[in-house]
């Protein structure tokens, strides 16, 4: 079986920022045809109107039409908020079939729980993109249920490669992946905030501090990417013994910079798992939700 993504009918259930980022990538790279992309949410019609106008995608407010579109879809991307999962899945479940590919972008929601809540045997791809997908530089972690065949795997990978890179991992590694790449941009922004603040306090203008920080982070990322060297090696190359950079690294060590980042990743992973466990925590296995 072969599926052309440009001919695939894709439905996004949930129309938040991550759904928009994926849609933007699919449309701008011409991977998907906007006439075949449908977006749905529960109540915000202004949001849907904006997305349709901005990207040329399709939508409807009529529930019967929504149901038909879902039933006819090839791929359904689940982008709703965790608090809405139980009620949304109860509505979706009866409309699904095993020929459809489900792609979850819901933090912490395991494949097993998704299957149970949907009461469905549809193949499921669990993903964790990050917000850099908005500009096509995202990093997406991806895991597959046992029902996902090679054709569907390639389809999912192609979709998310439209907004960045894709890393395939075992599902039990998705939480730690979230701690690194899913929430990772926030750590970098936090670092940049601190650098800008220090620059301003040291006498630089806000504009100069911002520009210098931006270019420094951008350049460092490109150095790692272009040279293929480990960040630790690049750090050693610019850290002369008893030099200015060495003094800076010593200060970071005194304030346990390495441990702080390590704990940030672990705490993020733990919270992601906890969020997933809280979704429909009281719904009994084997009963409708």
PDB file of C-alpha atoms in Angstrom:
ATOM      1  CA  UNK A   1       0.000   0.000   0.000  1.00  0.00           C
ATOM      2  CA  UNK A   2       1.245   3.457  -0.907  1.00  0.00           C
ATOM      3  CA  UNK A   3      -0.135   6.807   0.247  1.00  0.00           C
ATOM      4  CA  UNK A   4       0.712  10.192  -1.254  1.00  0.00           C
ATOM      5  CA  UNK A   5       0.629  12.847   1.452  1.00  0.00           C
ATOM      6  CA  UNK A   6      -0.437  15.468  -1.077  1.00  0.00           C
ATOM      7  CA  UNK A   7      -3.588  13.408  -1.705  1.00  0.00           C
ATOM      8  CA  UNK A   8      -4.183  12.505   1.922  1.00  0.00           C
ATOM      9  CA  UNK A   9      -7.191  13.897   3.780  1.00  0.00           C
ATOM     10  CA  UNK A  10      -5.872  15.161   7.131  1.00  0.00           C
ATOM     11  CA  UNK A  11      -8.102  16.313   9.993  1.00  0.00           C
ATOM     12  CA  UNK A  12      -6.750  18.260  12.974  1.00  0.00           C
ATOM     13  CA  UNK A  13      -8.943  17.916  16.055  1.00  0.00           C
ATOM     14  CA  UNK A  14      -7.831  20.897  18.090  1.00  0.00           C
ATOM     15  CA  UNK A  15      -6.611  24.106  16.498  1.00  0.00           C
ATOM     16  CA  UNK A  16      -4.052  25.523  18.926  1.00  0.00           C
ATOM     17  CA  UNK A  17      -0.530  26.784  18.290  1.00  0.00           C
ATOM     18  CA  UNK A  18       1.017  23.358  17.722  1.00  0.00           C
ATOM     19  CA  UNK A  19      -1.681  22.344  15.252  1.00  0.00           C
ATOM     20  CA  UNK A  20      -1.097  25.613  13.428  1.00  0.00           C
ATOM     21  CA  UNK A  21       2.668  25.051  13.381  1.00  0.00           C
ATOM     22  CA  UNK A  22       2.251  21.636  11.779  1.00  0.00           C
ATOM     23  CA  UNK A  23      -0.278  22.943   9.270  1.00  0.00           C
ATOM     24  CA  UNK A  24       1.970  25.874   8.368  1.00  0.00           C
ATOM     25  CA  UNK A  25       4.847  23.492   7.678  1.00  0.00           C
ATOM     26  CA  UNK A  26       2.716  21.140   5.609  1.00  0.00           C
ATOM     27  CA  UNK A  27       1.307  23.965   3.486  1.00  0.00           C
ATOM     28  CA  UNK A  28       4.464  26.046   3.070  1.00  0.00           C
ATOM     29  CA  UNK A  29       6.544  23.050   2.013  1.00  0.00           C
ATOM     30  CA  UNK A  30       3.704  21.952  -0.300  1.00  0.00           C
ATOM     31  CA  UNK A  31       3.773  18.522   1.332  1.00  0.00           C
ATOM     32  CA  UNK A  32       0.003  18.643   1.810  1.00  0.00           C
ATOM     33  CA  UNK A  33      -2.794  20.148  -0.247  1.00  0.00           C
ATOM     34  CA  UNK A  34      -4.712  22.746   1.830  1.00  0.00           C
ATOM     35  CA  UNK A  35      -7.931  21.578   0.162  1.00  0.00           C
ATOM     36  CA  UNK A  36      -7.389  18.239   1.923  1.00  0.00           C
ATOM     37  CA  UNK A  37      -6.579  19.675   5.363  1.00  0.00           C
ATOM     38  CA  UNK A  38      -9.444  20.199   7.813  1.00  0.00           C
ATOM     39  CA  UNK A  39      -9.250  21.917  11.195  1.00  0.00           C
ATOM     40  CA  UNK A  40     -11.746  21.579  14.024  1.00  0.00           C
ATOM     41  CA  UNK A  41     -12.133  22.830  17.556  1.00  0.00           C
ATOM     42  CA  UNK A  42     -14.948  22.977  20.051  1.00  0.00           C
ATOM     43  CA  UNK A  43     -16.045  26.575  20.113  1.00  0.00           C
ATOM     44  CA  UNK A  44     -13.628  29.202  18.796  1.00  0.00           C
ATOM     45  CA  UNK A  45     -14.983  29.930  15.335  1.00  0.00           C
ATOM     46  CA  UNK A  46     -12.880  33.087  15.008  1.00  0.00           C
ATOM     47  CA  UNK A  47      -9.776  30.972  15.413  1.00  0.00           C
ATOM     48  CA  UNK A  48     -10.911  28.585  12.693  1.00  0.00           C
ATOM     49  CA  UNK A  49     -11.804  31.463  10.386  1.00  0.00           C
ATOM     50  CA  UNK A  50      -8.293  32.887  10.807  1.00  0.00           C
ATOM     51  CA  UNK A  51      -6.633  29.542  10.049  1.00  0.00           C
ATOM     52  CA  UNK A  52      -8.760  28.993   6.963  1.00  0.00           C
ATOM     53  CA  UNK A  53      -7.969  32.485   5.703  1.00  0.00           C
ATOM     54  CA  UNK A  54      -4.259  32.257   6.516  1.00  0.00           C
ATOM     55  CA  UNK A  55      -3.494  28.802   5.144  1.00  0.00           C
ATOM     56  CA  UNK A  56      -6.374  27.964   2.809  1.00  0.00           C
ATOM     57  CA  UNK A  57      -7.414  24.957   4.906  1.00  0.00           C
ATOM     58  CA  UNK A  58     -10.993  23.777   5.418  1.00  0.00           C
ATOM     59  CA  UNK A  59     -13.387  23.868   8.366  1.00  0.00           C
ATOM     60  CA  UNK A  60     -17.057  23.616   9.258  1.00  0.00           C
ATOM     61  CA  UNK A  61     -19.250  24.395  12.258  1.00  0.00           C
ATOM     62  CA  UNK A  62     -21.897  21.822  11.371  1.00  0.00           C
ATOM     63  CA  UNK A  63     -21.619  18.768  13.608  1.00  0.00           C
ATOM     64  CA  UNK A  64     -23.010  16.284  11.090  1.00  0.00           C
ATOM     65  CA  UNK A  65     -20.534  17.519   8.486  1.00  0.00           C
ATOM     66  CA  UNK A  66     -17.714  17.290  11.047  1.00  0.00           C
ATOM     67  CA  UNK A  67     -18.616  13.665  11.725  1.00  0.00           C
ATOM     68  CA  UNK A  68     -18.607  12.834   8.016  1.00  0.00           C
ATOM     69  CA  UNK A  69     -15.232  14.524   7.513  1.00  0.00           C
ATOM     70  CA  UNK A  70     -13.734  12.573  10.417  1.00  0.00           C
ATOM     71  CA  UNK A  71     -15.123   9.288   9.088  1.00  0.00           C
ATOM     72  CA  UNK A  72     -13.680   9.981   5.629  1.00  0.00           C
ATOM     73  CA  UNK A  73     -10.260  11.167   6.867  1.00  0.00           C
ATOM     74  CA  UNK A  74      -7.067   9.253   6.156  1.00  0.00           C
ATOM     75  CA  UNK A  75      -5.138  10.858   9.035  1.00  0.00           C
ATOM     76  CA  UNK A  76      -6.545  12.359  12.230  1.00  0.00           C
ATOM     77  CA  UNK A  77      -4.195  14.518  14.296  1.00  0.00           C
ATOM     78  CA  UNK A  78      -5.252  14.720  17.942  1.00  0.00           C
ATOM     79  CA  UNK A  79      -4.227  18.163  19.229  1.00  0.00           C
ATOM     80  CA  UNK A  80      -6.719  18.907  21.975  1.00  0.00           C
ATOM     81  CA  UNK A  81      -5.715  19.987  25.474  1.00  0.00           C
ATOM     82  CA  UNK A  82      -5.258  17.187  28.032  1.00  0.00           C
ATOM     83  CA  UNK A  83      -8.315  18.365  29.991  1.00  0.00           C
ATOM     84  CA  UNK A  84     -10.464  17.839  26.895  1.00  0.00           C
ATOM     85  CA  UNK A  85      -9.152  14.412  25.968  1.00  0.00           C
ATOM     86  CA  UNK A  86     -11.732  12.251  27.737  1.00  0.00           C
ATOM     87  CA  UNK A  87     -14.817  14.011  26.379  1.00  0.00           C
ATOM     88  CA  UNK A  88     -13.316  14.480  22.895  1.00  0.00           C
ATOM     89  CA  UNK A  89     -12.252  10.862  22.623  1.00  0.00           C
ATOM     90  CA  UNK A  90     -15.719   9.695  23.697  1.00  0.00           C
ATOM     91  CA  UNK A  91     -17.135  11.592  20.713  1.00  0.00           C
ATOM     92  CA  UNK A  92     -14.403  10.511  18.296  1.00  0.00           C
ATOM     93  CA  UNK A  93     -14.237   6.820  19.119  1.00  0.00           C
ATOM     94  CA  UNK A  94     -17.427   5.663  17.361  1.00  0.00           C
ATOM     95  CA  UNK A  95     -16.449   7.538  14.191  1.00  0.00           C
ATOM     96  CA  UNK A  96     -13.064   5.868  13.707  1.00  0.00           C
ATOM     97  CA  UNK A  97     -11.993   2.877  11.640  1.00  0.00           C
ATOM     98  CA  UNK A  98      -8.861   0.749  11.473  1.00  0.00           C
ATOM     99  CA  UNK A  99      -7.941   2.120   8.031  1.00  0.00           C
ATOM    100  CA  UNK A 100      -7.261   5.547   9.568  1.00  0.00           C
ATOM    101  CA  UNK A 101      -3.977   6.714  11.083  1.00  0.00           C
ATOM    102  CA  UNK A 102      -4.254   8.567  14.390  1.00  0.00           C
ATOM    103  CA  UNK A 103      -1.444  10.941  15.359  1.00  0.00           C
ATOM    104  CA  UNK A 104      -1.405  12.158  18.958  1.00  0.00           C
ATOM    105  CA  UNK A 105       0.280  15.447  19.866  1.00  0.00           C
ATOM    106  CA  UNK A 106      -0.992  15.249  23.469  1.00  0.00           C
ATOM    107  CA  UNK A 107       1.743  15.462  26.108  1.00  0.00           C
ATOM    108  CA  UNK A 108       1.996  12.418  28.346  1.00  0.00           C
ATOM    109  CA  UNK A 109      -0.889  10.453  26.814  1.00  0.00           C
ATOM    110  CA  UNK A 110       0.283   6.880  26.330  1.00  0.00           C
ATOM    111  CA  UNK A 111      -0.689   4.824  23.318  1.00  0.00           C
ATOM    112  CA  UNK A 112      -2.323   2.262  25.603  1.00  0.00           C
ATOM    113  CA  UNK A 113      -4.508   4.876  27.275  1.00  0.00           C
ATOM    114  CA  UNK A 114      -5.425   6.458  23.945  1.00  0.00           C
ATOM    115  CA  UNK A 115      -6.524   3.065  22.636  1.00  0.00           C
ATOM    116  CA  UNK A 116      -8.564   2.422  25.756  1.00  0.00           C
ATOM    117  CA  UNK A 117     -10.298   5.796  25.743  1.00  0.00           C
ATOM    118  CA  UNK A 118     -11.040   5.680  22.017  1.00  0.00           C
ATOM    119  CA  UNK A 119     -12.172   2.039  22.141  1.00  0.00           C
ATOM    120  CA  UNK A 120     -10.439   1.821  18.786  1.00  0.00           C
ATOM    121  CA  UNK A 121      -8.061  -0.508  16.955  1.00  0.00           C
ATOM    122  CA  UNK A 122      -6.782   2.286  14.721  1.00  0.00           C
ATOM    123  CA  UNK A 123      -2.987   2.547  14.381  1.00  0.00           C
ATOM    124  CA  UNK A 124      -1.644   5.328  16.618  1.00  0.00           C
ATOM    125  CA  UNK A 125       1.501   7.431  16.317  1.00  0.00           C
ATOM    126  CA  UNK A 126       2.446   9.262  19.491  1.00  0.00           C
ATOM    127  CA  UNK A 127       4.484  12.421  18.923  1.00  0.00           C
ATOM    128  CA  UNK A 128       6.154  15.182  20.901  1.00  0.00           C
ATOM    129  CA  UNK A 129       7.032  18.193  18.742  1.00  0.00           C
ATOM    130  CA  UNK A 130       8.339  21.490  20.097  1.00  0.00           C
ATOM    131  CA  UNK A 131       7.433  25.101  19.416  1.00  0.00           C
ATOM    132  CA  UNK A 132      10.290  25.628  16.959  1.00  0.00           C
ATOM    133  CA  UNK A 133       8.096  23.664  14.557  1.00  0.00           C
ATOM    134  CA  UNK A 134       6.413  27.024  13.989  1.00  0.00           C
ATOM    135  CA  UNK A 135       9.399  28.151  11.903  1.00  0.00           C
ATOM    136  CA  UNK A 136      10.230  24.751  10.410  1.00  0.00           C
ATOM    137  CA  UNK A 137      13.059  24.045  12.857  1.00  0.00           C
ATOM    138  CA  UNK A 138      11.228  21.757  15.232  1.00  0.00           C
ATOM    139  CA  UNK A 139      12.437  18.558  16.846  1.00  0.00           C
ATOM    140  CA  UNK A 140       9.769  15.841  17.052  1.00  0.00           C
ATOM    141  CA  UNK A 141       9.997  12.606  18.990  1.00  0.00           C
ATOM    142  CA  UNK A 142       7.840   9.794  17.649  1.00  0.00           C
ATOM    143  CA  UNK A 143       6.686   6.325  18.721  1.00  0.00           C
ATOM    144  CA  UNK A 144       4.372   3.832  17.038  1.00  0.00           C
ATOM    145  CA  UNK A 145       1.712   1.436  18.211  1.00  0.00           C
ATOM    146  CA  UNK A 146       2.051  -2.170  17.075  1.00  0.00           C
ATOM    147  CA  UNK A 147      -0.693  -1.583  14.504  1.00  0.00           C
ATOM    148  CA  UNK A 148       1.241   1.108  12.577  1.00  0.00           C
ATOM    149  CA  UNK A 149       2.539  -0.402   9.336  1.00  0.00           C
ATOM    150  CA  UNK A 150       5.547   0.825   7.349  1.00  0.00           C
ATOM    151  CA  UNK A 151       3.397   2.944   5.026  1.00  0.00           C
ATOM    152  CA  UNK A 152       1.814   4.798   7.935  1.00  0.00           C
ATOM    153  CA  UNK A 153       5.211   5.205   9.606  1.00  0.00           C
ATOM    154  CA  UNK A 154       6.598   6.918   6.524  1.00  0.00           C
ATOM    155  CA  UNK A 155       3.485   9.074   6.256  1.00  0.00           C
ATOM    156  CA  UNK A 156       3.843  10.313   9.850  1.00  0.00           C
ATOM    157  CA  UNK A 157       7.566  10.929   9.445  1.00  0.00           C
ATOM    158  CA  UNK A 158       6.981  12.889   6.242  1.00  0.00           C
ATOM    159  CA  UNK A 159       4.386  15.056   7.956  1.00  0.00           C
ATOM    160  CA  UNK A 160       6.667  16.064  10.803  1.00  0.00           C
ATOM    161  CA  UNK A 161       9.786  16.399   8.688  1.00  0.00           C
ATOM    162  CA  UNK A 162       7.866  19.252   7.047  1.00  0.00           C
ATOM    163  CA  UNK A 163       8.367  21.192  10.313  1.00  0.00           C
ATOM    164  CA  UNK A 164      11.834  19.990  11.353  1.00  0.00           C
ATOM    165  CA  UNK A 165      13.597  16.783  12.301  1.00  0.00           C
ATOM    166  CA  UNK A 166      12.091  13.497  13.522  1.00  0.00           C
ATOM    167  CA  UNK A 167      13.610  11.110  16.055  1.00  0.00           C
ATOM    168  CA  UNK A 168      12.063   7.655  16.475  1.00  0.00           C
ATOM    169  CA  UNK A 169      12.241   6.329  20.040  1.00  0.00           C
ATOM    170  CA  UNK A 170      10.618   3.614  22.133  1.00  0.00           C
ATOM    171  CA  UNK A 171       7.526   5.006  23.802  1.00  0.00           C
ATOM    172  CA  UNK A 172       9.006   4.783  27.297  1.00  0.00           C
ATOM    173  CA  UNK A 173      11.673   7.300  26.199  1.00  0.00           C
ATOM    174  CA  UNK A 174       9.192   9.984  25.112  1.00  0.00           C
ATOM    175  CA  UNK A 175       9.007  11.589  28.561  1.00  0.00           C
ATOM    176  CA  UNK A 176      12.762  12.165  28.788  1.00  0.00           C
ATOM    177  CA  UNK A 177      12.713  13.315  25.168  1.00  0.00           C
ATOM    178  CA  UNK A 178      10.087  15.868  26.210  1.00  0.00           C
ATOM    179  CA  UNK A 179      12.461  17.047  28.924  1.00  0.00           C
ATOM    180  CA  UNK A 180      15.158  17.675  26.340  1.00  0.00           C
ATOM    181  CA  UNK A 181      13.530  18.823  23.122  1.00  0.00           C
ATOM    182  CA  UNK A 182       9.838  19.259  23.924  1.00  0.00           C
ATOM    183  CA  UNK A 183      10.431  21.865  26.644  1.00  0.00           C
ATOM    184  CA  UNK A 184      14.067  22.539  25.755  1.00  0.00           C
ATOM    185  CA  UNK A 185      13.455  25.803  23.873  1.00  0.00           C
ATOM    186  CA  UNK A 186      12.226  27.330  27.147  1.00  0.00           C
ATOM    187  CA  UNK A 187      15.547  26.569  28.837  1.00  0.00           C
ATOM    188  CA  UNK A 188      17.415  28.304  26.029  1.00  0.00           C
ATOM    189  CA  UNK A 189      15.080  31.305  26.228  1.00  0.00           C
ATOM    190  CA  UNK A 190      15.675  31.436  29.989  1.00  0.00           C
ATOM    191  CA  UNK A 191      19.446  31.415  29.432  1.00  0.00           C
ATOM    192  CA  UNK A 192      19.046  34.208  26.885  1.00  0.00           C
ATOM    193  CA  UNK A 193      16.939  36.219  29.332  1.00  0.00           C
ATOM    194  CA  UNK A 194      19.706  35.992  31.921  1.00  0.00           C
ATOM    195  CA  UNK A 195      22.422  36.965  29.424  1.00  0.00           C
ATOM    196  CA  UNK A 196      20.423  39.970  28.220  1.00  0.00           C
ATOM    197  CA  UNK A 197      19.715  41.081  31.777  1.00  0.00           C
ATOM    198  CA  UNK A 198      23.407  40.849  32.708  1.00  0.00           C
ATOM    199  CA  UNK A 199      24.389  42.804  29.610  1.00  0.00           C
ATOM    200  CA  UNK A 200      21.956  45.603  30.439  1.00  0.00           C
ATOM    201  CA  UNK A 201      23.111  45.714  34.054  1.00  0.00           C
ATOM    202  CA  UNK A 202      26.671  45.931  32.768  1.00  0.00           C
ATOM    203  CA  UNK A 203      25.857  49.021  30.726  1.00  0.00           C
ATOM    204  CA  UNK A 204      24.785  47.752  27.303  1.00  0.00           C
ATOM    205  CA  UNK A 205      21.618  49.034  25.705  1.00  0.00           C
ATOM    206  CA  UNK A 206      18.697  46.633  25.704  1.00  0.00           C
ATOM    207  CA  UNK A 207      18.887  46.455  21.911  1.00  0.00           C
ATOM    208  CA  UNK A 208      22.604  45.629  21.882  1.00  0.00           C
ATOM    209  CA  UNK A 209      22.298  43.074  24.699  1.00  0.00           C
ATOM    210  CA  UNK A 210      19.443  41.366  22.884  1.00  0.00           C
ATOM    211  CA  UNK A 211      21.216  41.302  19.502  1.00  0.00           C
ATOM    212  CA  UNK A 212      24.522  40.070  20.934  1.00  0.00           C
ATOM    213  CA  UNK A 213      22.786  37.302  22.880  1.00  0.00           C
ATOM    214  CA  UNK A 214      20.710  36.247  19.902  1.00  0.00           C
ATOM    215  CA  UNK A 215      23.693  36.036  17.563  1.00  0.00           C
ATOM    216  CA  UNK A 216      25.780  34.225  20.165  1.00  0.00           C
ATOM    217  CA  UNK A 217      23.190  31.483  20.708  1.00  0.00           C
ATOM    218  CA  UNK A 218      22.496  31.227  16.989  1.00  0.00           C
ATOM    219  CA  UNK A 219      26.203  30.992  16.186  1.00  0.00           C
ATOM    220  CA  UNK A 220      26.855  28.387  18.886  1.00  0.00           C
ATOM    221  CA  UNK A 221      24.028  26.181  17.596  1.00  0.00           C
ATOM    222  CA  UNK A 222      25.356  26.453  14.045  1.00  0.00           C
ATOM    223  CA  UNK A 223      28.877  25.576  15.226  1.00  0.00           C
ATOM    224  CA  UNK A 224      27.631  22.328  16.751  1.00  0.00           C
ATOM    225  CA  UNK A 225      25.552  21.600  13.653  1.00  0.00           C
ATOM    226  CA  UNK A 226      28.217  22.444  11.074  1.00  0.00           C
ATOM    227  CA  UNK A 227      31.311  21.021  12.746  1.00  0.00           C
ATOM    228  CA  UNK A 228      29.575  17.877  14.098  1.00  0.00           C
ATOM    229  CA  UNK A 229      31.788  18.208  17.169  1.00  0.00           C
ATOM    230  CA  UNK A 230      30.485  17.479  20.638  1.00  0.00           C
ATOM    231  CA  UNK A 231      29.516  20.641  22.543  1.00  0.00           C
ATOM    232  CA  UNK A 232      31.967  19.696  25.288  1.00  0.00           C
ATOM    233  CA  UNK A 233      34.832  19.730  22.780  1.00  0.00           C
ATOM    234  CA  UNK A 234      33.798  23.075  21.349  1.00  0.00           C
ATOM    235  CA  UNK A 235      33.565  24.459  24.876  1.00  0.00           C
ATOM    236  CA  UNK A 236      37.081  23.253  25.672  1.00  0.00           C
ATOM    237  CA  UNK A 237      38.420  24.928  22.536  1.00  0.00           C
ATOM    238  CA  UNK A 238      37.183  28.354  23.615  1.00  0.00           C
ATOM    239  CA  UNK A 239      38.071  27.971  27.301  1.00  0.00           C
ATOM    240  CA  UNK A 240      41.724  28.891  27.802  1.00  0.00           C
ATOM    241  CA  UNK A 241      43.163  28.027  31.242  1.00  0.00           C
ATOM    242  CA  UNK A 242      42.780  30.983  33.613  1.00  0.00           C
ATOM    243  CA  UNK A 243      41.163  33.020  30.833  1.00  0.00           C
ATOM    244  CA  UNK A 244      37.955  35.033  30.846  1.00  0.00           C
ATOM    245  CA  UNK A 245      35.784  32.172  29.576  1.00  0.00           C
ATOM    246  CA  UNK A 246      37.341  29.859  32.157  1.00  0.00           C
ATOM    247  CA  UNK A 247      36.300  32.301  34.886  1.00  0.00           C
ATOM    248  CA  UNK A 248      32.765  32.300  33.508  1.00  0.00           C
ATOM    249  CA  UNK A 249      32.567  28.495  33.417  1.00  0.00           C
ATOM    250  CA  UNK A 250      33.876  28.337  36.995  1.00  0.00           C
ATOM    251  CA  UNK A 251      31.080  30.681  38.068  1.00  0.00           C
ATOM    252  CA  UNK A 252      28.506  28.464  36.334  1.00  0.00           C
ATOM    253  CA  UNK A 253      29.969  25.432  38.094  1.00  0.00           C
ATOM    254  CA  UNK A 254      29.809  27.156  41.478  1.00  0.00           C
ATOM    255  CA  UNK A 255      26.129  27.792  40.902  1.00  0.00           C
ATOM    256  CA  UNK A 256      25.640  24.190  39.724  1.00  0.00           C
ATOM    257  CA  UNK A 257      24.559  25.109  36.196  1.00  0.00           C
ATOM    258  CA  UNK A 258      25.011  21.547  34.940  1.00  0.00           C
ATOM    259  CA  UNK A 259      22.950  20.092  37.779  1.00  0.00           C
ATOM    260  CA  UNK A 260      20.215  22.693  37.307  1.00  0.00           C
ATOM    261  CA  UNK A 261      19.768  21.743  33.649  1.00  0.00           C
ATOM    262  CA  UNK A 262      19.908  18.050  34.532  1.00  0.00           C
ATOM    263  CA  UNK A 263      17.156  18.479  37.113  1.00  0.00           C
ATOM    264  CA  UNK A 264      15.086  20.596  34.724  1.00  0.00           C
ATOM    265  CA  UNK A 265      15.062  17.758  32.186  1.00  0.00           C
ATOM    266  CA  UNK A 266      14.174  15.147  34.812  1.00  0.00           C
ATOM    267  CA  UNK A 267      11.440  17.260  36.400  1.00  0.00           C
ATOM    268  CA  UNK A 268       9.929  17.976  32.997  1.00  0.00           C
ATOM    269  CA  UNK A 269       9.919  14.264  32.153  1.00  0.00           C
ATOM    270  CA  UNK A 270       8.311  13.399  35.490  1.00  0.00           C
ATOM    271  CA  UNK A 271       5.632  16.059  35.096  1.00  0.00           C
ATOM    272  CA  UNK A 272       4.879  14.905  31.548  1.00  0.00           C
ATOM    273  CA  UNK A 273       4.309  11.378  32.797  1.00  0.00           C
ATOM    274  CA  UNK A 274       2.162  12.676  35.648  1.00  0.00           C
ATOM    275  CA  UNK A 275       0.030  14.725  33.248  1.00  0.00           C
ATOM    276  CA  UNK A 276      -0.573  11.645  31.135  1.00  0.00           C
ATOM    277  CA  UNK A 277      -1.581   9.623  34.175  1.00  0.00           C
ATOM    278  CA  UNK A 278      -4.064  12.310  35.188  1.00  0.00           C
ATOM    279  CA  UNK A 279      -5.926  12.111  31.875  1.00  0.00           C
ATOM    280  CA  UNK A 280      -9.133  10.179  32.507  1.00  0.00           C
ATOM    281  CA  UNK A 281      -7.539   8.659  35.599  1.00  0.00           C
ATOM    282  CA  UNK A 282     -10.870   7.380  36.875  1.00  0.00           C
ATOM    283  CA  UNK A 283     -12.131   5.905  33.610  1.00  0.00           C
ATOM    284  CA  UNK A 284     -12.422   2.125  34.018  1.00  0.00           C
ATOM    285  CA  UNK A 285     -10.739  -0.115  31.501  1.00  0.00           C
ATOM    286  CA  UNK A 286     -13.128  -1.777  29.100  1.00  0.00           C
ATOM    287  CA  UNK A 287     -16.048   0.595  29.706  1.00  0.00           C
ATOM    288  CA  UNK A 288     -17.158   3.431  27.495  1.00  0.00           C
ATOM    289  CA  UNK A 289     -16.128   6.922  28.463  1.00  0.00           C
TER     290      UNK A 289
END
